[in-house]
PDB file of C-alpha atoms and ligand atoms in Angstrom:
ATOM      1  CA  UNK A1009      31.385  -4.078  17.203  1.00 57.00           C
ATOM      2  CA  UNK A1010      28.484  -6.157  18.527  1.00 62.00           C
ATOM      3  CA  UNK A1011      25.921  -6.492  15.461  1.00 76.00           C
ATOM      4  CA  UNK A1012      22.194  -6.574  16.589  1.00 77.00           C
ATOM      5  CA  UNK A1013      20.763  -9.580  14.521  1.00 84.00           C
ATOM      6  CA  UNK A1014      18.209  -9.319  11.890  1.00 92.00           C
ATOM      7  CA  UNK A1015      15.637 -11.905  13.138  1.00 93.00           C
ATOM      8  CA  UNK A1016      15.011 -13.790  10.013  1.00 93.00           C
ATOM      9  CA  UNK A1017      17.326 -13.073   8.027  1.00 95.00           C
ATOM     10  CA  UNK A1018      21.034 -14.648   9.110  1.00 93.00           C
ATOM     11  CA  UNK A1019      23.466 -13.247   6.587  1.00 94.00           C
ATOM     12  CA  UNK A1020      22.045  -9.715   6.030  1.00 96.00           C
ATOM     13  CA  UNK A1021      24.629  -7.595   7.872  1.00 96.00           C
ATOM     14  CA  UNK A1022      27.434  -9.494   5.596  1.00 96.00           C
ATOM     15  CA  UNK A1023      24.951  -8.871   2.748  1.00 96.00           C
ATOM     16  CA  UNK A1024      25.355  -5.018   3.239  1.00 97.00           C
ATOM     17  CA  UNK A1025      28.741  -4.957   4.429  1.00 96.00           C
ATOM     18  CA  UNK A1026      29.706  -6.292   0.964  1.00 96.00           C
ATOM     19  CA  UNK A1027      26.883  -4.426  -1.297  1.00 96.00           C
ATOM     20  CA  UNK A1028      28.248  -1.580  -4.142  1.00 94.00           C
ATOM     21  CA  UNK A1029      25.542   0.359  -3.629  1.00 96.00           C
ATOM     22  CA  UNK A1030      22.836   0.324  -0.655  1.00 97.00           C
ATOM     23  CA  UNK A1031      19.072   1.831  -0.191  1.00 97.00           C
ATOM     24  CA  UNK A1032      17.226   1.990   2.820  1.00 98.00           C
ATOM     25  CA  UNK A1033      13.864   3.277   2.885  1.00 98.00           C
ATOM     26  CA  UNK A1034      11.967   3.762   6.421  1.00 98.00           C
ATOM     27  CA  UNK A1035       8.637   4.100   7.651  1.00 98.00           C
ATOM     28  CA  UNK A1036       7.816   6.734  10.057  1.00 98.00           C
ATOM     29  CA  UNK A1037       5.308   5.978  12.601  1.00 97.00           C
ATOM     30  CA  UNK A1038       5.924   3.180  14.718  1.00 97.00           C
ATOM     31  CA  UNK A1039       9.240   2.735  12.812  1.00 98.00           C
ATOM     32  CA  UNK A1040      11.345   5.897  13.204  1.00 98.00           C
ATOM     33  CA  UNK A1041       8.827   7.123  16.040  1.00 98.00           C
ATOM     34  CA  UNK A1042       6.785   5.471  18.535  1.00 97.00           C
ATOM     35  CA  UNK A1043       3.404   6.333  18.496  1.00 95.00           C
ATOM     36  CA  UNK A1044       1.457   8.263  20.258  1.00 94.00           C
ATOM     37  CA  UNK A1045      -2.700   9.298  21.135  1.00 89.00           C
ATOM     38  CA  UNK A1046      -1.980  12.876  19.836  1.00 92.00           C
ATOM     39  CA  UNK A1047      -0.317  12.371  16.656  1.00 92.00           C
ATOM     40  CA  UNK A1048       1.239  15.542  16.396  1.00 94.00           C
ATOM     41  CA  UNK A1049       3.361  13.849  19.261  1.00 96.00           C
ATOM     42  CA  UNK A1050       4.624  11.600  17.629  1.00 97.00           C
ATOM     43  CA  UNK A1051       8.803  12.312  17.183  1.00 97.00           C
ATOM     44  CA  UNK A1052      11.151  10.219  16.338  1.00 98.00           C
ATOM     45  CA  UNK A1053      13.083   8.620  19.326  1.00 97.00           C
ATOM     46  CA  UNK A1054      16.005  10.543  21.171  1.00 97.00           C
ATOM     47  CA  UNK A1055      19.267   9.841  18.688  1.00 97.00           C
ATOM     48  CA  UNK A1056      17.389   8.685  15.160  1.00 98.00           C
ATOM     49  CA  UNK A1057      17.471  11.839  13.186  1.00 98.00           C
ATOM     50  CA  UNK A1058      21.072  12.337  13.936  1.00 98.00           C
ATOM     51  CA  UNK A1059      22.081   8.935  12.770  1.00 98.00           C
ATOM     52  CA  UNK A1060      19.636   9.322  10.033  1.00 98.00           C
ATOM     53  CA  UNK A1061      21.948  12.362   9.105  1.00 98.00           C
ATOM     54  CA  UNK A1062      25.377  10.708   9.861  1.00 98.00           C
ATOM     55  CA  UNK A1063      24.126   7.814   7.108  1.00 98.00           C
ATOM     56  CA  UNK A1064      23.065  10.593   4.176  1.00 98.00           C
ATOM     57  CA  UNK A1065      26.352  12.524   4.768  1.00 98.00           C
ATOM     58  CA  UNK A1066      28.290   9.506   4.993  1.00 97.00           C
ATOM     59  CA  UNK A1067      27.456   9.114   1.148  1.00 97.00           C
ATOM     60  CA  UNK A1068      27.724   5.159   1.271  1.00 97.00           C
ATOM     61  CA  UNK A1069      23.374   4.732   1.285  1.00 98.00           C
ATOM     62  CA  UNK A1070      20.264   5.755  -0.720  1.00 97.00           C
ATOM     63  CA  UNK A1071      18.128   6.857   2.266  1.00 98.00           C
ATOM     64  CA  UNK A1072      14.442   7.666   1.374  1.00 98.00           C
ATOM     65  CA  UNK A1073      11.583   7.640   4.285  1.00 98.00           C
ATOM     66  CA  UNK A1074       8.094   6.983   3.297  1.00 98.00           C
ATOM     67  CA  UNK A1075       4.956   7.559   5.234  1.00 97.00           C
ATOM     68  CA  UNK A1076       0.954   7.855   5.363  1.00 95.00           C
ATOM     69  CA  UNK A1077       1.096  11.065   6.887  1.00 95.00           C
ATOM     70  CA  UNK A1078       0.888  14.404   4.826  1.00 95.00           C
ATOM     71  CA  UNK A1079       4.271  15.047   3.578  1.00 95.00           C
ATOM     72  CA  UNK A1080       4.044  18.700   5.403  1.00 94.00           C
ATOM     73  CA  UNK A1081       3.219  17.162   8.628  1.00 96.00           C
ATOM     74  CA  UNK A1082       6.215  14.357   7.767  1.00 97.00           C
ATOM     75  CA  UNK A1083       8.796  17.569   7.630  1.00 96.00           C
ATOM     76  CA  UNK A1084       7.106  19.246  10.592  1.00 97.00           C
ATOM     77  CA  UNK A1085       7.857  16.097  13.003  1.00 97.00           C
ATOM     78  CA  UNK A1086      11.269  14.977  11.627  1.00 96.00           C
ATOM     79  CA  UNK A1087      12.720  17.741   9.987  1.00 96.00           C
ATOM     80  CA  UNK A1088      14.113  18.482   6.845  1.00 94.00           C
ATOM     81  CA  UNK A1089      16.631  16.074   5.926  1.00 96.00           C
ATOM     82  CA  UNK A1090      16.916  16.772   1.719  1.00 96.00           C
ATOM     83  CA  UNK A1091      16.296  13.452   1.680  1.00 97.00           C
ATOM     84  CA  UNK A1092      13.562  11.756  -0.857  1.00 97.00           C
ATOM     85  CA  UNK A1093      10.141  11.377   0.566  1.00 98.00           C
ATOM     86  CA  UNK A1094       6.819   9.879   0.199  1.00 97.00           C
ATOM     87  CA  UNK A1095       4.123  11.121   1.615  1.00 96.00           C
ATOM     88  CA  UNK A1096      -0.161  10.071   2.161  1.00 95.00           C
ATOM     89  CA  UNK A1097       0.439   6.411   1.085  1.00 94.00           C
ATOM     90  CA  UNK A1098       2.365   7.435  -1.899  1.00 95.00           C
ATOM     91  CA  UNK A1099       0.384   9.975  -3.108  1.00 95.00           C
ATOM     92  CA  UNK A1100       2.942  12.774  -2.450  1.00 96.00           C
ATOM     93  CA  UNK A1101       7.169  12.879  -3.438  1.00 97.00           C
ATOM     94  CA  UNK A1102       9.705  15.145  -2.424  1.00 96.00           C
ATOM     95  CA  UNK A1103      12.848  15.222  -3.632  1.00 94.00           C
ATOM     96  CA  UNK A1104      15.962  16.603  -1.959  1.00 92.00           C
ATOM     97  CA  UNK A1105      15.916  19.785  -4.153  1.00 91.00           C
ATOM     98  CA  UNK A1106      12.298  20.323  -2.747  1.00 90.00           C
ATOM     99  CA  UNK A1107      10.634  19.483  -5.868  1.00 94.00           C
ATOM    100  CA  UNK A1108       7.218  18.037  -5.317  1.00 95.00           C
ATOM    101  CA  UNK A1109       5.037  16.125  -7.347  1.00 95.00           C
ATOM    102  CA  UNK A1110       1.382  14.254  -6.527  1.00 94.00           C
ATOM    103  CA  UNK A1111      -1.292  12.706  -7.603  1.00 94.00           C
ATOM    104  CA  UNK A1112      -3.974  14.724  -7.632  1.00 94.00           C
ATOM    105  CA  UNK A1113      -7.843  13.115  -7.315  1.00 96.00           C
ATOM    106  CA  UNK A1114     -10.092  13.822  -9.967  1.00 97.00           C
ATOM    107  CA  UNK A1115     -13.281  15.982  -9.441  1.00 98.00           C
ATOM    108  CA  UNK A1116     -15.283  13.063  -8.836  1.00 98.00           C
ATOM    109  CA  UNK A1117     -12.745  11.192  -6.322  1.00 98.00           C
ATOM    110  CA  UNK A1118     -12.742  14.933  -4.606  1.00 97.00           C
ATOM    111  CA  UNK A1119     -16.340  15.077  -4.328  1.00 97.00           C
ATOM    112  CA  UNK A1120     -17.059  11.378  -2.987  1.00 98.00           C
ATOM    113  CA  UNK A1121     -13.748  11.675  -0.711  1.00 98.00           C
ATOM    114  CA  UNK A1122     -15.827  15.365   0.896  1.00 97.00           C
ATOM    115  CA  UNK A1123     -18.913  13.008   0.950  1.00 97.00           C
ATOM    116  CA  UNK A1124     -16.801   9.822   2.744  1.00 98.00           C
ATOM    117  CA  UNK A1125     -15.343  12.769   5.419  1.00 98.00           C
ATOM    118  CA  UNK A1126     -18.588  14.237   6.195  1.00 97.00           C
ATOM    119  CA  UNK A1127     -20.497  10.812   6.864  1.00 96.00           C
ATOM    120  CA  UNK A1128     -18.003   9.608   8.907  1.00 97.00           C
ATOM    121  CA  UNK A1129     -17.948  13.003  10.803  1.00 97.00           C
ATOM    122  CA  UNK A1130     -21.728  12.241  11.295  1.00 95.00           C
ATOM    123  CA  UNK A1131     -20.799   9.054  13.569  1.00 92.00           C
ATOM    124  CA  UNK A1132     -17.583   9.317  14.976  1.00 94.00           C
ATOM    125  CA  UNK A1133     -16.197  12.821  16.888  1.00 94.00           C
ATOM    126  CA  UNK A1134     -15.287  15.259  13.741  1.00 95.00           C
ATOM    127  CA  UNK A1135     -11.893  15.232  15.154  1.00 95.00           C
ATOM    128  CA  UNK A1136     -11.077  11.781  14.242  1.00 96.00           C
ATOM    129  CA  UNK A1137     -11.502  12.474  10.701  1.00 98.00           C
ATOM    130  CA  UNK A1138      -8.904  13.386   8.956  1.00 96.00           C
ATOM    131  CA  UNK A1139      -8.866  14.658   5.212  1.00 95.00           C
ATOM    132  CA  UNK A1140      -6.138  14.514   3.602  1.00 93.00           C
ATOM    133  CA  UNK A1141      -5.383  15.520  -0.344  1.00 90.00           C
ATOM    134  CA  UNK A1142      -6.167  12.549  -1.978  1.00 94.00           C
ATOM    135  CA  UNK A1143      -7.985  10.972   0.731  1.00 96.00           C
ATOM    136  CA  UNK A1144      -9.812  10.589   4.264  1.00 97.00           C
ATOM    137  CA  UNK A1145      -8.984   8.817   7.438  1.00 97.00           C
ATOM    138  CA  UNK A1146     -10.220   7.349  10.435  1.00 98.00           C
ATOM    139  CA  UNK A1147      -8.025   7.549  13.558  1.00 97.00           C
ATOM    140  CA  UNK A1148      -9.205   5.263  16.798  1.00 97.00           C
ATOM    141  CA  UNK A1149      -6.025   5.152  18.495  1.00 95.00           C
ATOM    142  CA  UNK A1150      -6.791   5.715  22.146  1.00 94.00           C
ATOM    143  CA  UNK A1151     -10.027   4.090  21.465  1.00 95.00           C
ATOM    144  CA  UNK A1152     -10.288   0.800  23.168  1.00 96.00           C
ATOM    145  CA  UNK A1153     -10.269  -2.154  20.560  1.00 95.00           C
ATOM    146  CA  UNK A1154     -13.168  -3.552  20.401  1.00 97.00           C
ATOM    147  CA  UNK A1155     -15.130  -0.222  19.984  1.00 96.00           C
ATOM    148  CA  UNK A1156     -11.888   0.882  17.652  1.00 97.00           C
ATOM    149  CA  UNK A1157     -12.517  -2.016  15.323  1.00 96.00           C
ATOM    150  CA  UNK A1158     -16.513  -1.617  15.289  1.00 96.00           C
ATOM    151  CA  UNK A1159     -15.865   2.267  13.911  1.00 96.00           C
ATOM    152  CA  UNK A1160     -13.769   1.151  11.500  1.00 97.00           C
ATOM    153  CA  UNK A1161     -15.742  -1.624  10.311  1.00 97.00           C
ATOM    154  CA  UNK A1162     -18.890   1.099  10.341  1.00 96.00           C
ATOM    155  CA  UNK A1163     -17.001   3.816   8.322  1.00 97.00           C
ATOM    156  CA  UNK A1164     -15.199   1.178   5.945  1.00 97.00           C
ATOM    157  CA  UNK A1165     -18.324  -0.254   5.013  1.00 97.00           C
ATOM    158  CA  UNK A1166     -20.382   2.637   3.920  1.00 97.00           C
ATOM    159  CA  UNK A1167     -16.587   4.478   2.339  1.00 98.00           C
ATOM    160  CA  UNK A1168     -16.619   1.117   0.214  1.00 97.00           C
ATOM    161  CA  UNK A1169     -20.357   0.824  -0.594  1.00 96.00           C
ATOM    162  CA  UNK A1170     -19.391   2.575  -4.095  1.00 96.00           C
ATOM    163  CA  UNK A1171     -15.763   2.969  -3.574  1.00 97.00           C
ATOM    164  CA  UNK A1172     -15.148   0.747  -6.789  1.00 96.00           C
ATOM    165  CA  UNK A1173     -17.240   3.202  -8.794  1.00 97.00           C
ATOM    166  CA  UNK A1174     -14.435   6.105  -8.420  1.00 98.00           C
ATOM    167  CA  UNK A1175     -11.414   4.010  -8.245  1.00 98.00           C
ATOM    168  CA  UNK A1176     -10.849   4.552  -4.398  1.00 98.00           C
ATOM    169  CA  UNK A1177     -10.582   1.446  -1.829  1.00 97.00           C
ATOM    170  CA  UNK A1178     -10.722   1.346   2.011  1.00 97.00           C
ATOM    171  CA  UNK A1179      -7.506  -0.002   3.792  1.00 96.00           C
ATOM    172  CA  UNK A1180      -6.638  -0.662   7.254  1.00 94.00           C
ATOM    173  CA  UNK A1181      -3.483   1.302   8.587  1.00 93.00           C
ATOM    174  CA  UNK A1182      -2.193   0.644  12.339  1.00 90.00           C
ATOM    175  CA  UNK A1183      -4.783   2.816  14.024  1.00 93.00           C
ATOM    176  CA  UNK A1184      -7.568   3.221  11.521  1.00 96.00           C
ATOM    177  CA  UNK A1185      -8.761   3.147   8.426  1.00 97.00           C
ATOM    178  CA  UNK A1186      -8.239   5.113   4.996  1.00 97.00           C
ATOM    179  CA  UNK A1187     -10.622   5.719   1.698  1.00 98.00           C
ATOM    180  CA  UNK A1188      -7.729   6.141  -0.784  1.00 97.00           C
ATOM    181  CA  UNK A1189      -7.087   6.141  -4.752  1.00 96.00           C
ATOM    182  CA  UNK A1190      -6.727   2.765  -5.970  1.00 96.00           C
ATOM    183  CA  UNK A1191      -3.348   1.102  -7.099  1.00 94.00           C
ATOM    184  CA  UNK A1192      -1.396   3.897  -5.219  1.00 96.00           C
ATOM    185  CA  UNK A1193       0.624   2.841  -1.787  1.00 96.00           C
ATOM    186  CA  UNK A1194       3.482   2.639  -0.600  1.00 97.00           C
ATOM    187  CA  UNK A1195       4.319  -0.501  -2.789  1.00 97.00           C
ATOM    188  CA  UNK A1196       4.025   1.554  -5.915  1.00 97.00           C
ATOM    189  CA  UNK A1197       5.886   4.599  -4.180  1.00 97.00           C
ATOM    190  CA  UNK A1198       8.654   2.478  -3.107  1.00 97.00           C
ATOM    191  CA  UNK A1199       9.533   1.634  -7.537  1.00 96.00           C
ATOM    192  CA  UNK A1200       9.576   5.416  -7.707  1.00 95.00           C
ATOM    193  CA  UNK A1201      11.840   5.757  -4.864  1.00 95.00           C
ATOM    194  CA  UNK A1202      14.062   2.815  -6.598  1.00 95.00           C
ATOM    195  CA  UNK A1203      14.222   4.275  -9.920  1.00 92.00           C
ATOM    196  CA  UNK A1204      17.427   4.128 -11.315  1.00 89.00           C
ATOM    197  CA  UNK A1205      19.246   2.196  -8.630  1.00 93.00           C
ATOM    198  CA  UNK A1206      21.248  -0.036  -9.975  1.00 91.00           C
ATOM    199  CA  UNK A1207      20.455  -4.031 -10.781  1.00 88.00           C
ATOM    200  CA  UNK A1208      22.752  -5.454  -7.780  1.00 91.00           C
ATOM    201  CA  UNK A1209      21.983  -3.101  -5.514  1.00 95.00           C
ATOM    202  CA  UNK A1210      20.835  -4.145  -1.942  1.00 97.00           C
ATOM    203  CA  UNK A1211      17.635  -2.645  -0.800  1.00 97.00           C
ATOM    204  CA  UNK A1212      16.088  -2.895   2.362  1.00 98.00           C
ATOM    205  CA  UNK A1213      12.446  -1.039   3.079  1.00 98.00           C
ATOM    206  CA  UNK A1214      11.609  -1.216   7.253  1.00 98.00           C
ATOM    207  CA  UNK A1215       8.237  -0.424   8.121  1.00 98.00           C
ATOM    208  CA  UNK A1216       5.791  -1.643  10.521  1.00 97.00           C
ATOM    209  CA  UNK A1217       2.278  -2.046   9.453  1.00 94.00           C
ATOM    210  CA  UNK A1218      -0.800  -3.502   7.184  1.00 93.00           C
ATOM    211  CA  UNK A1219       0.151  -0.573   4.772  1.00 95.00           C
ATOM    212  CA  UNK A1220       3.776  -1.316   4.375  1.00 97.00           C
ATOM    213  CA  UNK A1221       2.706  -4.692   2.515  1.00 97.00           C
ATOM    214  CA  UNK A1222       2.590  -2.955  -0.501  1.00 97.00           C
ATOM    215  CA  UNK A1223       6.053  -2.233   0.260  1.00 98.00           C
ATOM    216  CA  UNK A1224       7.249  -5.429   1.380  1.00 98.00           C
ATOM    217  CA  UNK A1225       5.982  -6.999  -1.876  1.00 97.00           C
ATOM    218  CA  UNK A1226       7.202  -4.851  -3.975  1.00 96.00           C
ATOM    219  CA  UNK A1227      11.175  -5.005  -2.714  1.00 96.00           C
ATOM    220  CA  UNK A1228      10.964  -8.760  -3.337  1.00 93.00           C
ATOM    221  CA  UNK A1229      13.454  -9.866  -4.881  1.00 84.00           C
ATOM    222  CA  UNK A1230      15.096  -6.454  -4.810  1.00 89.00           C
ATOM    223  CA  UNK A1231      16.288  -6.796  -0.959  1.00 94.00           C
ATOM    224  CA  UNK A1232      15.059  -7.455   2.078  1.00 97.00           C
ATOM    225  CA  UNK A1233      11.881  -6.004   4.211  1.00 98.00           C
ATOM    226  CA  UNK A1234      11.390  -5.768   7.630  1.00 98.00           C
ATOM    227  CA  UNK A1235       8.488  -5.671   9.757  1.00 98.00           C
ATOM    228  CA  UNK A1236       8.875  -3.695  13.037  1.00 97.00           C
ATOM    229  CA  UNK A1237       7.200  -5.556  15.655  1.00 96.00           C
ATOM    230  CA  UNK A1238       6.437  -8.560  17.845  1.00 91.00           C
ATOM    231  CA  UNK A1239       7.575 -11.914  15.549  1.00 85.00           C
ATOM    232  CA  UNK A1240       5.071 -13.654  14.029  1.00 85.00           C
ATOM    233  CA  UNK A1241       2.933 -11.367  12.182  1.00 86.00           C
ATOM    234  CA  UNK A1242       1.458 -12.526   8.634  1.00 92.00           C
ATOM    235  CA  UNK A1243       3.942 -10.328   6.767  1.00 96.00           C
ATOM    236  CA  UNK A1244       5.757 -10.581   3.269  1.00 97.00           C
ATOM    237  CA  UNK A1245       8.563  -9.555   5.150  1.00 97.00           C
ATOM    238  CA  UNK A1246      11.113 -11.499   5.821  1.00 95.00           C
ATOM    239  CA  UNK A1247      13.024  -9.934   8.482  1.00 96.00           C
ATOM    240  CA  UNK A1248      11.845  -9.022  12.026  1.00 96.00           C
ATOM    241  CA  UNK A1249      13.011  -5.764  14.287  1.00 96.00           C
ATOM    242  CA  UNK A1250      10.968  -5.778  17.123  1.00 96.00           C
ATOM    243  CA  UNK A1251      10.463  -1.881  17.924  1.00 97.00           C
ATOM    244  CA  UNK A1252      11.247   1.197  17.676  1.00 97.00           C
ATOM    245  CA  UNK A1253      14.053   0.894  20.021  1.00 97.00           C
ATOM    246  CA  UNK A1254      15.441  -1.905  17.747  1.00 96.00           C
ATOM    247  CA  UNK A1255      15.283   0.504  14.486  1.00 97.00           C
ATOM    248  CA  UNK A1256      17.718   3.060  16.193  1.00 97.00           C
ATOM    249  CA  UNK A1257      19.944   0.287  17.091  1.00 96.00           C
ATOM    250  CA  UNK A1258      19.706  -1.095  13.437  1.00 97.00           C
ATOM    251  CA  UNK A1259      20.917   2.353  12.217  1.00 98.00           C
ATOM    252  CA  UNK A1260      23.672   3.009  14.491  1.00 97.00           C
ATOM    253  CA  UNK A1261      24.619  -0.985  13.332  1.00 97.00           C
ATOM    254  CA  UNK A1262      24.216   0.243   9.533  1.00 97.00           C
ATOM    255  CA  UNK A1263      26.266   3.424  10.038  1.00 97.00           C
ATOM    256  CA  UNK A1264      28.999   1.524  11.574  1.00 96.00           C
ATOM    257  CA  UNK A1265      28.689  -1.857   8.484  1.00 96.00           C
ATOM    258  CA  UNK A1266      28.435   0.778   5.509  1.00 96.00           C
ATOM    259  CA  UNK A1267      31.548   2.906   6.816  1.00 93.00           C
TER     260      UNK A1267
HETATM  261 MG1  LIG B 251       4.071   2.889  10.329  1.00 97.45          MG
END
């Protein structure tokens, strides 16, 4: 079988050929689906959830899939796969039994994340605006870049004016900006994900944007990250796929490695 390289990283399909015990955690957008102006349209390409499926029921991988979307809006676009989640930049978890648990805001985060939605809704179209439990988002894709970037410099500065007050903090996601609760991403949701895998075993998170730093980071030393996308980003990554394309080759390549 031909294996599709890992740019970066040389020895990793050896590395996972010969691991006891394997996770792989994915990011959705721009990962397992390309994206797209209407994000409601955004599926995963033709081919991923049935290889997704192949590697759970082959029994061989700890698959997870993480995302910044809602975690209902996750299940709506890809399905149910009883797989773990984490949904709204690790704010949400769903386990494959259907358990959920989240962290919740508290009354004040509520109130100033209501205040951060209607402000914005004052200067950019309402429809842009998207709040979600435990926090609010911009959306400019489809705007053009320059005007994109001077909303989301607008709307981050006044959502971070006294974001430090209530523990929330504006980041930059491909396509916007979020006000979110502090100290909770997809870094920390990753550890939760990770719990109780064993010492040796190989991890490997994918995912494609600013937010999946947090991520990167925290599988140092754990595994490997990748960063879908054109080479040479500043990433903590350390491996490159370079789209979505690439991902569904990567896990027809792992299916085939791990069985
Ligand atoms: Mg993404």
């Amino acid at each position: 079988m031909k294996l599709r390289a890992v740019k970066g990283v040389p020895d990793f399909w050896d590395r996972v050929e010969a691991a006891n015990e394997r996770c792989l955690v994915l990011d959705y957008d721009g990962t397992l689906a390309p994206f797209r102006e209407n994000r409601m349209e955004a599926r995963p390409l033709d081919g991923v959830v049935d290889v997704l499926e192949r590697i759970r029921d082959a029994g061989r991988t700890h698959l997870a899939i993480m995302t910044g979307r809602p975690m209902a809006e996750l299940i709506e676009l890809l399905g149910d796969l009883s797989i773990p989640l984490s949904g709204s930049q690790g704010s949400e978890f769903r386990m494959p039994d259907g358990t959920t648990q989240r962290h919740e805001p508290t009354a004040a985060q509520e109130e100033r994340l209501t205040r951060a939605m209607n402000g914005a809704r004052a200067v950019v179209p309402a429809e842009r605006v998207e709040r979600k439990a435990a926090s609010v988002a911009l959306h400019t894709r489809g705007i053009p870049e320059e005007r994109a970037r001077e909303m989301q410099d607008a709307v981050c500065a006044e959502w971070s004016s006294d974001a430090d007050e209530y523990d929330l903090e504006c980041r930059h996601f491909s396509g916007g900006v979020e006000l979110r609760l502090k100290g909770i991403d997809k870094g920390t949701a990753l550890r939760t994900i990770l719990r109780g895998r064993g010492e040796d075993a190989l991890c490997v998170y994918i995912g494609d944007d600013e937010t999946d730093e947090d991520a990167f980071e925290a599988i140092l030393g754990r595994g490997v990250g990748i960063r879908v996308g054109p080479p040479g980003a500043d990433t903590r990554a350390s491996g490159t796929l370079e789209d979505t394309e690439a991902v569904r080759e990567f896990l027809e390549t792992w299916m085939g490695v791990t069985t």
